[in-house]
Short mmCIF file of C-alpha atoms in Angstrom, two decimals:
data_model
loop_
_atom_site.label_atom_id
_atom_site.label_comp_id
_atom_site.label_asym_id
_atom_site.label_seq_id
_atom_site.Cartn_x
_atom_site.Cartn_y
_atom_site.Cartn_z
CA UNK A 157 63.26 93.22 119.32
CA UNK A 158 64.91 93.27 115.91
CA UNK A 159 67.77 90.82 115.58
CA UNK A 160 70.58 90.52 112.88
CA UNK A 161 72.15 93.48 111.26
CA UNK A 162 70.20 96.67 110.66
CA UNK A 163 70.53 98.57 107.66
CA UNK A 164 68.98 102.02 106.58
CA UNK A 165 66.97 101.32 103.27
CA UNK A 166 64.93 104.13 101.54
CA UNK A 167 64.58 105.91 104.84
CA UNK A 168 63.80 103.27 107.10
CA UNK A 169 65.55 100.61 109.07
CA UNK A 170 64.94 96.87 107.96
CA UNK A 171 66.35 93.79 108.99
CA UNK A 172 69.24 92.26 107.06
CA UNK A 173 66.93 89.14 105.98
CA UNK A 174 64.27 91.47 104.49
CA UNK A 175 64.69 91.60 100.57
CA UNK A 176 63.47 94.87 99.93
CA UNK A 177 64.32 96.32 96.67
CA UNK A 178 65.19 100.06 96.28
CA UNK A 179 65.61 102.15 93.12
CA UNK A 180 67.88 105.05 92.29
CA UNK A 181 69.64 106.72 89.64
CA UNK A 182 73.22 106.19 88.80
CA UNK A 183 74.83 108.92 86.46
CA UNK A 184 76.38 112.40 86.42
CA UNK A 185 73.12 114.23 86.25
CA UNK A 186 71.55 112.11 89.44
CA UNK A 187 75.04 112.76 91.39
CA UNK A 188 74.26 116.49 90.44
CA UNK A 189 70.83 116.47 91.99
CA UNK A 190 69.30 115.95 88.35
CA UNK A 191 67.05 113.07 89.71
CA UNK A 192 66.28 110.69 87.32
CA UNK A 193 66.72 112.99 84.37
CA UNK A 194 69.86 111.49 82.39
CA UNK A 195 70.83 109.00 85.47
CA UNK A 196 70.18 105.47 84.46
CA UNK A 197 67.49 103.67 86.93
CA UNK A 198 69.48 100.96 88.95
CA UNK A 199 68.07 98.39 91.42
CA UNK A 200 69.72 97.75 94.89
CA UNK A 201 69.54 93.99 93.73
CA UNK A 202 72.34 94.50 91.31
CA UNK A 203 74.75 94.72 94.08
CA UNK A 204 75.77 91.59 96.38
CA UNK A 205 74.59 91.73 100.00
CA UNK A 206 77.20 93.65 101.93
CA UNK A 207 77.77 95.17 105.60
CA UNK A 208 78.90 98.44 104.21
CA UNK A 209 80.62 100.28 101.86
CA UNK A 210 82.77 103.24 101.50
CA UNK A 211 84.30 105.74 98.94
CA UNK A 212 88.21 106.67 99.38
CA UNK A 213 88.65 109.28 96.58
CA UNK A 214 92.29 109.47 96.95
CA UNK A 215 92.80 105.53 96.52
CA UNK A 216 90.18 105.36 93.55
CA UNK A 217 92.84 107.91 91.88
CA UNK A 218 95.71 104.82 92.02
CA UNK A 219 96.31 103.31 88.85
CA UNK A 220 97.44 99.50 88.63
CA UNK A 221 100.73 98.05 87.95
CA UNK A 222 101.72 94.41 88.56
CA UNK A 223 104.66 95.99 90.45
CA UNK A 224 102.91 98.31 92.71
CA UNK A 225 104.93 101.16 94.71
CA UNK A 226 102.34 101.13 97.22
CA UNK A 227 99.89 98.69 99.01
CA UNK A 228 96.38 100.14 100.51
CA UNK A 229 95.29 98.79 103.84
CA UNK A 230 91.65 99.16 105.05
CA UNK A 231 91.39 100.01 108.82
CA UNK A 232 88.55 98.93 111.09
CA UNK A 233 88.05 102.75 111.76
CA UNK A 234 87.05 103.40 108.20
CA UNK A 235 90.48 104.64 107.44
CA UNK A 236 92.55 103.69 104.25
CA UNK A 237 96.43 103.80 104.54
CA UNK A 238 98.86 103.70 101.58
CA UNK A 239 101.98 101.92 102.56
CA UNK A 240 105.20 102.33 100.50
CA UNK A 241 106.57 98.82 99.30
CA UNK A 242 110.04 100.77 98.01
CA UNK A 243 111.20 104.07 97.88
CA UNK A 244 109.21 106.44 95.62
CA UNK A 245 110.37 109.44 93.70
CA UNK A 246 109.00 112.62 93.97
CA UNK A 247 106.50 112.95 91.31
CA UNK A 248 106.33 109.23 90.66
CA UNK A 249 102.88 107.90 90.26
CA UNK A 250 101.34 105.76 93.11
CA UNK A 251 100.11 102.59 91.82
CA UNK A 252 98.58 99.61 93.50
CA UNK A 253 97.88 95.92 92.41
CA UNK A 254 94.44 95.22 90.94
CA UNK A 255 95.22 91.66 90.27
CA UNK A 256 98.01 89.05 91.31
CA UNK A 257 101.20 89.55 89.78
CA UNK A 258 101.89 85.96 90.51
CA UNK A 259 99.58 84.98 87.53
CA UNK A 260 100.84 84.30 84.35
CA UNK A 261 100.92 87.60 81.86
CA UNK A 262 97.84 86.48 79.57
CA UNK A 263 95.72 85.38 82.67
CA UNK A 264 96.54 89.00 84.25
CA UNK A 265 95.66 90.79 80.98
CA UNK A 266 92.67 88.78 80.44
CA UNK A 267 91.53 89.67 83.82
CA UNK A 268 92.03 93.20 83.46
CA UNK A 269 90.34 93.26 80.14
CA UNK A 270 87.43 91.49 81.64
CA UNK A 271 87.08 93.33 85.20
CA UNK A 272 88.56 96.71 84.37
CA UNK A 273 88.51 97.25 80.32
CA UNK A 274 92.12 97.61 79.70
CA UNK A 275 95.46 96.10 78.89
CA UNK A 276 98.24 96.50 81.38
CA UNK A 277 101.44 97.83 79.82
CA UNK A 278 103.42 98.06 83.36
CA UNK A 279 107.04 97.50 83.11
CA UNK A 280 106.53 94.02 84.15
CA UNK A 281 104.03 93.22 81.62
CA UNK A 282 105.81 95.15 78.93
CA UNK A 283 109.14 93.11 79.64
CA UNK A 284 107.03 89.59 79.73
CA UNK A 285 105.37 90.32 76.46
CA UNK A 286 108.72 91.20 75.00
CA UNK A 287 110.46 88.04 76.25
CA UNK A 288 107.61 85.78 74.68
CA UNK A 289 108.38 87.52 71.20
CA UNK A 290 111.76 87.20 71.61
CA UNK A 291 111.22 83.28 72.14
CA UNK A 292 108.87 83.05 69.19
CA UNK A 293 111.25 84.39 66.60
#
């Protein structure tokens, strides 16, 4: 009998301890059924071991703010629920927190640049940056 967690890999079931490498194409053409043409070959070993993954299209549309108006909770039933942290006006963008707002401004900006490739310009960061400029002058 097989023991441990089981995963479907390359069309067959393998034990968690097996280190089978799977190659696939990553890219827009590959997603549209174009195979390796246009996609970049990727090894399954590029990703850390995990017990599962999911894609939540609506959650992935939410941008970052250091003062978010929603928090996303992931349930064991494989659902994602967005909970309002304050009143949200009609037409207001829903924002979540990618990094902790408890960290100092420069640390937040450095982490967002490193992990996500952008510099935060939310109200909190803008206010804190102005305060720093005012203190220097």
